[in-house]
Amino acid sequence: MPGINKTAVPDYALHVLEVLERGGFEAWIVGGWVRDALLGNAAHDVDITSNAHWQESEQLLLNAGVTVHRTGIEHGTLTAVVAGHPIEITTYRVEGTYSDSRHPDSVEFVSSVTEDLARRDLTINAMAYHPVRGLLDPYGGAEDLAQGIIRAVGDPYKRFSEDALRVLRAVRFACRLGFTVEKNTHDALVACAPELAHVARERVGAELDGIIATGRLALAMRSEREVLLAAIPDLAPMVGFEQRSPYHCYDVWDHTVHVVEATEELSGGVASRRLRWAALLHDVGKPKTFTVDDRGQGHFFGHPSTGAEMSEAILRSLALPLSLIRPCVDLVRFHDRPVKATRHSVLRMLSDLDGRSPGEAVPLAFETLVLKRADALSKAPEYRGYAVEVDKIERMLRKVLSENAPYRVQDLAISGRDVLQQFGGRPGPWVGATLDACLREVVHGRLENTREALLTWLAYSGSPHR
Ligand code: ATP
Ligand code: MG
């Protein structure tokens, strides 16, 4: 692997290194920037580590006219802002446990940079770089980067038991870089994964969301399954759950792995976060809803709505944002809903999606179809042909959208004012309900969306809502 070219170090980082070193201290760039620069991408934020105490760094930087924020002085961390670029500067330290993945509960300052590197989680994250002194890599991080290996610094059992969140960090970096977890590190991940039960759920949620964001969740599902099951115990019943159905050739877990992979492929590797989460969770309701009929065939009646409820509970407990949870739960709820390649069926889908996630119906409809296609392609070979049907549905979807076909109340050719005029009376919720009733007729194809037709229909149907 080629080394780091010193011209890759941004000027603002050079400036901070110089200010600290002119003041008589030692300073290095560490962590993510060094890792990514060795991979040929020197765009990561710069973190600097130094033997200067934060008060000393602060004084030197202020004297040099640099803005400084005390962002974590309990842990020896300052943030300098040079030409608009924030740079974290942390004193060499070793530490107790981490409570938020970056800031440990207690720290002890040390005098050597190699001691500081020893407290870092993975070899690829435990390198330091200096434009004059070069790369400092006591744990073989550069070699592991070149070989595509995730390896803990030091004894992996010890490192993962000190801070169970590292278990998920290791998997996140494996997914982000597409790397393999080295055998001892993997064994320690499996052994220490149950400790995740004691980590705050929102920290687990943030790391899982980070894994999802890499687009390589399937890699973690295949290679580090125990870690994911420890992080989301509701997934565990899916493993080995036989479907006893001619539609399926995989158990629920393996089917899900295929769906996650297919979702990514069908989205060109840029699936949205909510779609990726939905692919993982779409069948989470299956084990709970399983029944066997007299012929011995398995069924999962109601699994999408049970799955939607479970997904909502899971995502909420992980403290993920509601803006992600709501549409994701809709995708789970809609993934198995029958849709036909007809105008009315597609409008109904849009209308129902809009009812649940107003304003999101169009992207959600396309995402529902990706999920349906991925789901079909992950069934028994003779049932994969449904994917072709999904293509037809998508063509119909594009057609109705290009024609601005109505699926929302605001698409109707009449408004609340017309309803009031027709029936008199005071404005109130009944007006909206009347318009909803009109929309239902239009979406089902029983009524044309013209002013005349709508007003005539209203005149005949009366106003039950007043
Ligand atoms: P990115 O921010 O791109 O995900 P990063 O390497 O900058 O990657 P951060 O979480 O920002 O990762 O942490 C910065 C550095 O701090 C890491 O490179 C690693 O050396 C160290 N580090 C962070 N969290 C831990 C932890 N829980 N245990 C040990 N070291 C950690
Ligand atoms: Mg970082």
Coordinates of C-alpha atoms and ligand atoms in Angstrom, one line a residue:
M1 CA 0.0 0.0 0.0
P2 CA 1.5 3.4 -0.9
G3 CA 2.2 5.6 2.1
I4 CA 0.7 9.0 2.8
N5 CA 2.0 11.9 0.7
K6 CA 2.7 14.8 3.1
T7 CA 1.1 17.2 0.6
A8 CA -2.2 15.4 1.5
V9 CA -2.2 17.0 4.9
P10 CA -4.6 20.0 4.8
D11 CA -3.0 23.4 5.5
Y12 CA -5.3 24.0 8.5
A13 CA -4.0 20.8 10.1
L14 CA -0.4 21.7 9.4
H15 CA -1.0 25.0 11.0
V16 CA -2.2 23.4 14.3
L17 CA 0.7 20.9 14.3
E18 CA 3.1 23.8 13.9
V19 CA 1.6 25.9 16.6
L20 CA 1.8 23.1 19.1
E21 CA 5.3 22.0 18.1
R22 CA 6.7 25.5 18.0
G23 CA 5.4 25.7 21.6
G24 CA 7.7 22.8 22.5
F25 CA 5.2 19.9 22.4
E26 CA 4.8 16.9 20.2
A27 CA 1.7 16.4 18.0
W28 CA 0.4 13.8 15.6
I29 CA -2.6 13.3 13.3
V30 CA -4.4 10.2 14.5
G31 CA -7.3 7.8 13.8
G32 CA -9.8 8.2 10.9
W33 CA -7.8 10.7 8.8
V34 CA -4.7 8.5 8.8
R35 CA -6.7 5.3 8.0
D36 CA -8.6 7.0 5.1
A37 CA -5.5 8.8 3.8
L38 CA -3.7 5.4 3.5
L39 CA -6.7 4.2 1.5
G40 CA -6.2 7.2 -0.8
N41 CA -8.9 9.4 0.6
A42 CA -7.6 12.2 2.7
A43 CA -10.9 13.9 3.1
H44 CA -11.7 12.7 6.7
D45 CA -11.9 15.2 9.6
V46 CA -8.5 15.7 11.2
D47 CA -8.0 14.6 14.8
I48 CA -4.8 15.6 16.5
T49 CA -3.2 14.0 19.6
S50 CA -0.5 15.8 21.6
N51 CA 1.5 15.6 24.8
A52 CA 0.4 19.2 25.5
H53 CA -2.3 19.5 28.2
W54 CA -5.5 21.2 27.0
Q55 CA -4.7 24.4 28.9
E56 CA -1.3 24.5 27.1
S57 CA -2.8 23.8 23.7
E58 CA -5.5 26.4 24.3
Q59 CA -3.0 29.1 25.2
L60 CA -0.8 28.4 22.2
L61 CA -3.7 28.3 19.8
L62 CA -5.2 31.5 21.2
N63 CA -1.9 33.3 20.9
A64 CA -1.7 32.2 17.3
G65 CA -5.2 33.7 16.7
V66 CA -7.0 30.4 16.4
T67 CA -10.5 30.0 17.7
V68 CA -10.8 27.3 20.3
H69 CA -13.8 25.5 21.9
R70 CA -13.6 23.5 25.1
T71 CA -15.6 20.6 23.7
G72 CA -14.4 17.9 26.1
I73 CA -11.9 19.2 28.5
E74 CA -12.8 16.4 31.1
H75 CA -11.2 14.1 28.6
G76 CA -8.5 16.5 27.4
T77 CA -10.3 17.4 24.2
L78 CA -10.5 20.9 22.6
T79 CA -11.8 21.8 19.1
A80 CA -9.8 24.3 17.2
V81 CA -11.4 26.0 14.2
V82 CA -9.0 27.0 11.4
A83 CA -10.3 28.6 8.3
G84 CA -13.7 27.2 9.1
H85 CA -12.4 23.6 9.6
P86 CA -12.9 22.1 13.1
I87 CA -10.0 20.0 14.3
E88 CA -10.2 18.0 17.5
I89 CA -7.1 18.1 19.7
T90 CA -6.8 15.5 22.5
T91 CA -4.0 15.0 25.1
Y92 CA -2.3 11.6 25.0
R93 CA -4.3 9.5 27.4
V94 CA -5.4 6.0 28.5
E95 CA -8.8 5.5 29.9
G96 CA -11.6 3.8 31.7
T97 CA -14.8 2.9 29.9
Y98 CA -16.5 4.9 27.1
S99 CA -20.0 6.1 27.6
D100 CA -20.7 7.7 24.2
S101 CA -18.2 5.9 21.9
R102 CA -15.8 8.8 21.9
H103 CA -15.5 10.1 25.4
P104 CA -14.5 7.8 28.2
D105 CA -15.8 8.2 31.8
S106 CA -12.4 8.6 33.3
V107 CA -9.0 9.3 31.7
E108 CA -5.4 9.3 32.7
F109 CA -3.0 11.4 30.7
V110 CA 0.2 9.7 29.5
S111 CA 3.4 10.9 28.0
S112 CA 3.9 8.7 25.0
V113 CA 1.9 8.6 21.8
T114 CA 2.3 4.8 21.5
E115 CA 0.5 4.4 24.8
D116 CA -2.3 6.6 23.5
L117 CA -2.5 4.5 20.3
A118 CA -2.8 1.3 22.5
R119 CA -6.2 2.4 23.9
R120 CA -7.7 2.7 20.4
D121 CA -10.1 -0.1 19.2
L122 CA -8.8 -1.4 15.9
T123 CA -5.3 -1.6 14.4
I124 CA -6.5 0.4 11.4
N125 CA -7.7 3.2 13.8
A126 CA -4.5 3.1 15.9
M127 CA -2.0 4.8 13.6
A128 CA -0.5 8.3 13.8
Y129 CA 1.0 10.4 11.1
H130 CA 3.3 13.4 11.0
P131 CA 4.4 15.2 7.9
V132 CA 8.0 15.1 9.0
R133 CA 8.3 12.0 11.2
G134 CA 6.0 9.9 8.9
L135 CA 3.7 7.0 9.9
L136 CA 3.7 5.6 13.4
D137 CA 2.1 2.2 13.2
P138 CA 3.0 0.0 16.2
Y139 CA 0.1 -2.5 15.7
G140 CA 0.4 -3.2 12.0
G141 CA -2.6 -1.1 11.0
A142 CA -1.2 -0.4 7.5
E143 CA -0.7 -4.1 6.8
D144 CA -4.2 -4.9 8.0
L145 CA -5.6 -2.1 5.8
A146 CA -3.7 -3.5 2.8
Q147 CA -4.9 -7.1 3.5
G148 CA -8.5 -6.0 4.3
I149 CA -8.5 -7.2 7.9
I150 CA -10.3 -5.9 11.0
R151 CA -8.2 -6.7 14.1
A152 CA -8.5 -5.4 17.6
V153 CA -5.5 -3.7 19.2
G154 CA -4.1 -6.0 21.8
D155 CA -6.2 -8.8 23.4
P156 CA -9.6 -8.7 21.6
Y157 CA -11.5 -10.2 24.6
K158 CA -10.1 -7.6 26.9
R159 CA -10.8 -4.7 24.5
F160 CA -14.4 -5.8 23.8
S161 CA -15.2 -6.4 27.4
E162 CA -13.8 -3.0 28.4
D163 CA -16.3 -1.4 26.0
A164 CA -19.0 -3.6 24.4
L165 CA -19.8 -0.8 21.9
R166 CA -16.5 -1.7 20.2
V167 CA -18.1 -5.0 19.1
L168 CA -20.5 -3.0 16.9
R169 CA -17.8 -0.5 15.9
A170 CA -15.7 -3.5 14.6
V171 CA -18.6 -4.7 12.6
R172 CA -19.4 -1.2 11.3
F173 CA -15.8 -0.8 10.0
A174 CA -15.8 -4.3 8.5
C175 CA -19.0 -3.3 6.6
R176 CA -17.8 0.1 5.7
L177 CA -14.6 -1.1 4.2
G178 CA -15.8 -4.6 3.1
F179 CA -13.1 -6.2 5.3
T180 CA -12.9 -9.6 6.9
V181 CA -12.7 -9.9 10.7
E182 CA -9.6 -11.7 11.8
K183 CA -10.3 -15.1 13.5
N184 CA -9.4 -14.2 17.1
T185 CA -11.1 -10.8 16.8
H186 CA -14.2 -12.6 15.4
D187 CA -14.2 -15.2 18.2
A188 CA -14.0 -12.3 20.7
L189 CA -16.9 -10.5 19.0
V190 CA -19.1 -13.6 19.3
A191 CA -18.0 -14.1 23.0
C192 CA -18.5 -10.5 24.0
A193 CA -21.7 -9.7 21.9
P194 CA -24.0 -10.5 24.8
E195 CA -22.5 -7.6 26.7
L196 CA -24.4 -5.3 24.2
A197 CA -27.4 -6.0 26.4
H198 CA -25.8 -3.6 28.9
V199 CA -25.1 -0.8 26.5
A200 CA -27.5 2.1 26.2
R201 CA -30.0 1.4 23.4
E202 CA -29.5 4.7 21.7
R203 CA -25.7 4.0 21.4
V204 CA -26.5 0.6 19.9
G205 CA -29.0 2.3 17.6
A206 CA -26.5 4.8 16.4
E207 CA -23.9 2.1 15.6
L208 CA -26.5 -0.1 13.9
D209 CA -27.7 2.8 11.8
G210 CA -24.0 3.3 10.9
I211 CA -23.8 -0.3 9.8
I212 CA -27.0 0.2 7.7
A213 CA -25.5 3.3 6.2
T214 CA -22.6 1.4 4.7
G215 CA -24.9 -0.5 2.4
R216 CA -23.2 -3.8 3.4
L217 CA -25.5 -5.0 6.1
A218 CA -25.7 -8.4 4.4
L219 CA -22.0 -8.9 5.0
A220 CA -22.6 -8.5 8.8
M221 CA -25.7 -10.7 8.6
R222 CA -23.6 -13.5 7.0
S223 CA -20.3 -13.2 8.9
E224 CA -21.2 -11.5 12.2
R225 CA -24.7 -12.8 12.8
E226 CA -24.3 -13.2 16.6
V227 CA -23.5 -9.5 16.9
L228 CA -26.6 -8.4 15.1
L229 CA -28.8 -10.8 17.1
A230 CA -27.3 -9.5 20.4
A231 CA -28.0 -6.0 19.2
I232 CA -31.6 -6.7 18.2
P233 CA -32.8 -9.8 20.1
D234 CA -36.1 -9.7 18.3
L235 CA -34.3 -11.0 15.2
A236 CA -33.2 -14.2 16.8
P237 CA -36.3 -16.3 16.2
M238 CA -35.9 -15.8 12.5
V239 CA -32.7 -17.8 12.4
G240 CA -33.4 -21.4 11.3
F241 CA -37.2 -20.7 11.2
E242 CA -38.4 -23.1 8.5
Q243 CA -41.3 -21.6 6.4
R244 CA -42.8 -25.0 5.3
S245 CA -44.1 -23.4 2.2
P246 CA -43.6 -24.1 -1.5
Y247 CA -43.0 -20.3 -2.0
H248 CA -39.8 -20.5 0.0
C249 CA -36.5 -22.2 -0.3
Y250 CA -34.8 -20.5 2.7
D251 CA -35.5 -20.1 6.4
V252 CA -36.8 -16.7 7.5
W253 CA -33.3 -15.4 8.3
D254 CA -31.6 -16.6 5.1
H255 CA -34.5 -15.2 3.1
T256 CA -34.0 -11.9 4.8
V257 CA -30.2 -11.9 4.0
H258 CA -31.1 -12.4 0.3
V259 CA -33.7 -9.6 0.5
V260 CA -31.2 -7.2 2.1
E261 CA -28.7 -8.0 -0.7
A262 CA -31.2 -7.8 -3.5
T263 CA -32.6 -4.5 -2.2
E264 CA -29.2 -3.0 -2.3
E265 CA -28.5 -4.3 -5.8
L266 CA -31.8 -3.2 -7.2
S267 CA -31.2 0.3 -5.8
G268 CA -27.7 0.5 -7.3
G269 CA -26.1 0.5 -3.9
V270 CA -27.7 3.7 -2.8
A271 CA -30.9 2.5 -1.1
S272 CA -32.3 4.9 1.5
R273 CA -31.8 4.2 5.2
R274 CA -35.5 3.5 5.7
L275 CA -35.6 1.0 2.9
R276 CA -32.4 -0.8 4.2
W277 CA -34.0 -1.0 7.7
A278 CA -37.2 -2.2 6.2
A279 CA -35.4 -4.9 4.2
L280 CA -33.9 -6.1 7.5
L281 CA -37.2 -6.0 9.4
H282 CA -39.8 -6.8 6.7
D283 CA -40.4 -10.4 7.9
V284 CA -39.6 -9.9 11.6
G285 CA -43.3 -10.7 12.3
K286 CA -43.2 -14.1 10.7
P287 CA -42.2 -16.3 13.7
K288 CA -45.0 -14.9 15.8
T289 CA -47.7 -15.3 13.1
F290 CA -46.8 -18.8 11.9
T291 CA -49.5 -21.4 11.5
V292 CA -49.7 -24.8 9.8
D293 CA -52.7 -25.9 7.8
D294 CA -54.2 -29.5 7.6
R295 CA -52.0 -30.2 4.6
G296 CA -48.9 -29.3 6.6
Q297 CA -48.2 -26.0 4.8
G298 CA -47.0 -23.0 6.7
H299 CA -48.7 -19.6 6.7
F300 CA -47.9 -16.3 8.2
F301 CA -51.2 -14.5 8.1
G302 CA -51.0 -10.9 9.3
H303 CA -47.2 -10.9 9.4
P304 CA -46.8 -7.5 7.7
S305 CA -48.9 -5.7 10.4
T306 CA -47.4 -7.7 13.3
G307 CA -44.0 -7.0 11.7
A308 CA -44.8 -3.3 11.4
E309 CA -45.7 -3.1 15.1
M310 CA -42.5 -5.0 16.1
S311 CA -40.4 -2.8 13.8
E312 CA -41.8 0.3 15.3
A313 CA -41.0 -0.9 18.8
I314 CA -37.5 -2.0 17.8
L315 CA -36.7 1.3 16.0
R316 CA -38.1 3.4 18.8
S317 CA -36.2 1.5 21.5
L318 CA -33.0 2.2 19.4
A319 CA -33.9 5.9 19.6
L320 CA -33.9 6.4 15.8
P321 CA -35.6 9.5 14.5
L322 CA -39.4 9.4 13.9
S323 CA -38.7 10.7 10.4
L324 CA -37.0 7.4 9.7
I325 CA -39.3 5.2 11.8
R326 CA -42.7 6.2 10.3
P327 CA -41.9 5.5 6.6
C328 CA -39.9 2.5 7.5
V329 CA -42.8 1.0 9.3
D330 CA -45.0 1.7 6.3
L331 CA -42.6 -0.2 4.0
V332 CA -42.8 -3.2 6.4
R333 CA -46.6 -2.9 6.5
F334 CA -47.0 -2.6 2.7
H335 CA -44.3 -5.1 1.5
D336 CA -46.7 -8.0 1.1
R337 CA -49.8 -6.1 0.2
P338 CA -51.3 -7.3 -3.1
V339 CA -50.9 -4.6 -5.8
K340 CA -51.9 -5.1 -9.4
A341 CA -50.6 -3.4 -12.5
T342 CA -53.9 -1.5 -12.9
R343 CA -54.5 2.1 -12.6
H344 CA -56.9 1.7 -9.6
S345 CA -54.7 -0.6 -7.7
V346 CA -51.7 1.7 -8.1
L347 CA -53.7 4.7 -7.1
R348 CA -55.0 2.9 -4.0
M349 CA -51.4 2.1 -3.0
L350 CA -50.4 5.8 -3.4
S351 CA -53.5 7.0 -1.6
D352 CA -52.9 4.6 1.4
L353 CA -49.2 5.5 1.6
D354 CA -50.1 9.2 1.5
G355 CA -52.6 8.6 4.3
R356 CA -49.9 7.2 6.5
S357 CA -47.0 9.4 5.5
P358 CA -48.3 12.5 3.9
G359 CA -46.1 13.9 1.2
E360 CA -44.0 10.8 1.0
A361 CA -46.2 8.6 -1.1
V362 CA -44.2 8.7 -4.3
P363 CA -40.8 7.8 -3.0
L364 CA -42.4 5.3 -0.7
A365 CA -44.3 3.7 -3.6
F366 CA -41.1 3.2 -5.5
E367 CA -39.3 1.8 -2.4
T368 CA -42.2 -0.5 -1.7
L369 CA -41.8 -1.9 -5.2
V370 CA -38.0 -2.4 -4.7
L371 CA -38.8 -4.3 -1.6
K372 CA -41.5 -6.4 -3.3
R373 CA -39.1 -7.2 -6.2
A374 CA -36.3 -8.1 -3.8
D375 CA -38.7 -10.2 -1.8
A376 CA -39.9 -12.1 -4.9
L377 CA -36.3 -12.7 -6.1
S378 CA -35.5 -14.3 -2.7
K379 CA -38.3 -16.9 -2.8
A380 CA -38.2 -20.4 -4.3
P381 CA -37.0 -20.2 -7.9
E382 CA -40.4 -21.0 -9.4
Y383 CA -41.9 -18.0 -7.7
R384 CA -39.3 -15.4 -8.6
G385 CA -41.3 -14.5 -11.7
Y386 CA -43.5 -12.2 -9.7
A387 CA -40.6 -9.7 -10.0
V388 CA -41.8 -9.3 -13.7
E389 CA -45.2 -8.4 -12.4
V390 CA -43.6 -5.8 -10.1
D391 CA -42.0 -4.3 -13.2
K392 CA -45.4 -3.9 -14.8
I393 CA -46.7 -2.3 -11.6
E394 CA -43.8 0.2 -11.7
R395 CA -44.6 1.1 -15.3
M396 CA -48.2 1.8 -14.3
L397 CA -47.0 3.9 -11.4
R398 CA -44.9 6.0 -13.7
K399 CA -47.8 6.4 -16.0
V400 CA -50.3 7.5 -13.4
L401 CA -47.7 9.9 -12.0
S402 CA -47.0 11.4 -15.4
E403 CA -50.7 12.0 -15.9
N404 CA -51.0 13.6 -12.5
A405 CA -53.7 11.1 -11.6
P406 CA -55.5 12.0 -8.4
Y407 CA -54.6 10.1 -5.2
R408 CA -54.8 12.9 -2.5
V409 CA -57.6 15.1 -1.4
Q410 CA -55.9 18.1 -2.9
D411 CA -55.8 16.4 -6.3
L412 CA -59.6 16.4 -6.4
A413 CA -61.4 18.8 -8.8
I414 CA -63.4 20.2 -5.9
S415 CA -62.4 21.7 -2.6
G416 CA -63.8 22.1 0.9
R417 CA -65.4 25.3 -0.3
D418 CA -67.5 23.4 -2.8
V419 CA -68.6 21.0 -0.2
L420 CA -69.7 23.8 2.1
Q421 CA -71.5 25.5 -0.8
Q422 CA -73.3 22.3 -1.7
F423 CA -74.5 21.5 1.8
G424 CA -74.4 24.7 3.7
G425 CA -73.5 24.4 7.4
R426 CA -70.4 25.2 9.3
P427 CA -66.9 24.2 8.5
G428 CA -65.8 21.2 10.5
P429 CA -64.2 17.8 10.2
W430 CA -67.2 16.6 8.2
V431 CA -65.9 18.6 5.2
G432 CA -62.6 16.6 5.2
A433 CA -64.5 13.4 5.7
T434 CA -66.8 14.2 2.7
L435 CA -63.7 14.9 0.5
D436 CA -62.1 11.7 1.7
A437 CA -65.3 9.8 0.6
C438 CA -65.0 11.5 -2.8
L439 CA -61.4 10.5 -3.1
R440 CA -62.2 6.9 -2.3
E441 CA -64.7 6.8 -5.1
V442 CA -62.2 8.4 -7.6
V443 CA -59.3 6.2 -6.5
H444 CA -61.5 3.1 -6.9
G445 CA -62.4 4.2 -10.4
R446 CA -66.1 4.5 -9.5
L447 CA -66.2 8.3 -10.1
E448 CA -64.5 10.6 -12.6
N449 CA -62.3 13.4 -11.2
T450 CA -64.2 16.3 -12.7
R451 CA -66.1 19.1 -10.9
E452 CA -69.3 18.2 -12.5
A453 CA -69.1 14.5 -11.7
L454 CA -68.0 15.1 -8.1
L455 CA -70.8 17.7 -7.5
T456 CA -73.4 15.5 -9.0
W457 CA -72.2 12.6 -6.8
L458 CA -72.3 14.8 -3.7
A459 CA -75.8 15.9 -4.5
Y460 CA -77.0 12.3 -4.8
S461 CA -75.1 10.8 -1.9
G462 CA -76.1 13.5 0.6
S463 CA -73.9 14.6 3.4
P464 CA -73.8 11.9 6.1
H465 CA -71.0 13.7 7.8
R466 CA -72.6 16.8 9.1
Ligands
ATP1 P1 -15.5 7.8 11.5 O1 -15.7 9.1 12.3 O2 -15.2 8.1 10.1 O3 -16.5 6.8 11.7 P2 -13.1 7.6 13.1 O4 -12.0 6.6 13.0 O5 -12.9 9.0 13.0 O6 -14.1 7.1 12.0 P3 -14.4 8.1 15.6 O7 -15.6 7.3 16.2 O8 -14.6 9.5 15.2 O9 -13.9 7.2 14.4 O10 -13.2 8.0 16.7 C1 -12.0 8.6 16.4 C2 -10.9 7.6 16.9 O11 -11.0 7.4 18.3 C3 -11.0 6.2 16.2 O12 -10.2 6.2 15.0 C4 -10.4 5.3 17.3 O13 -8.9 5.4 17.2 C5 -10.8 6.0 18.6 N1 -12.0 5.4 19.2 C6 -13.3 5.9 19.0 N2 -14.2 5.2 19.7 C7 -13.4 4.2 20.4 C8 -13.8 3.2 21.3 N3 -15.0 3.0 21.7 N4 -12.8 2.4 21.8 C9 -11.5 2.7 21.4 N5 -11.1 3.6 20.6 C10 -12.1 4.4 20.0
MG2 MG -14.4 10.6 13.4

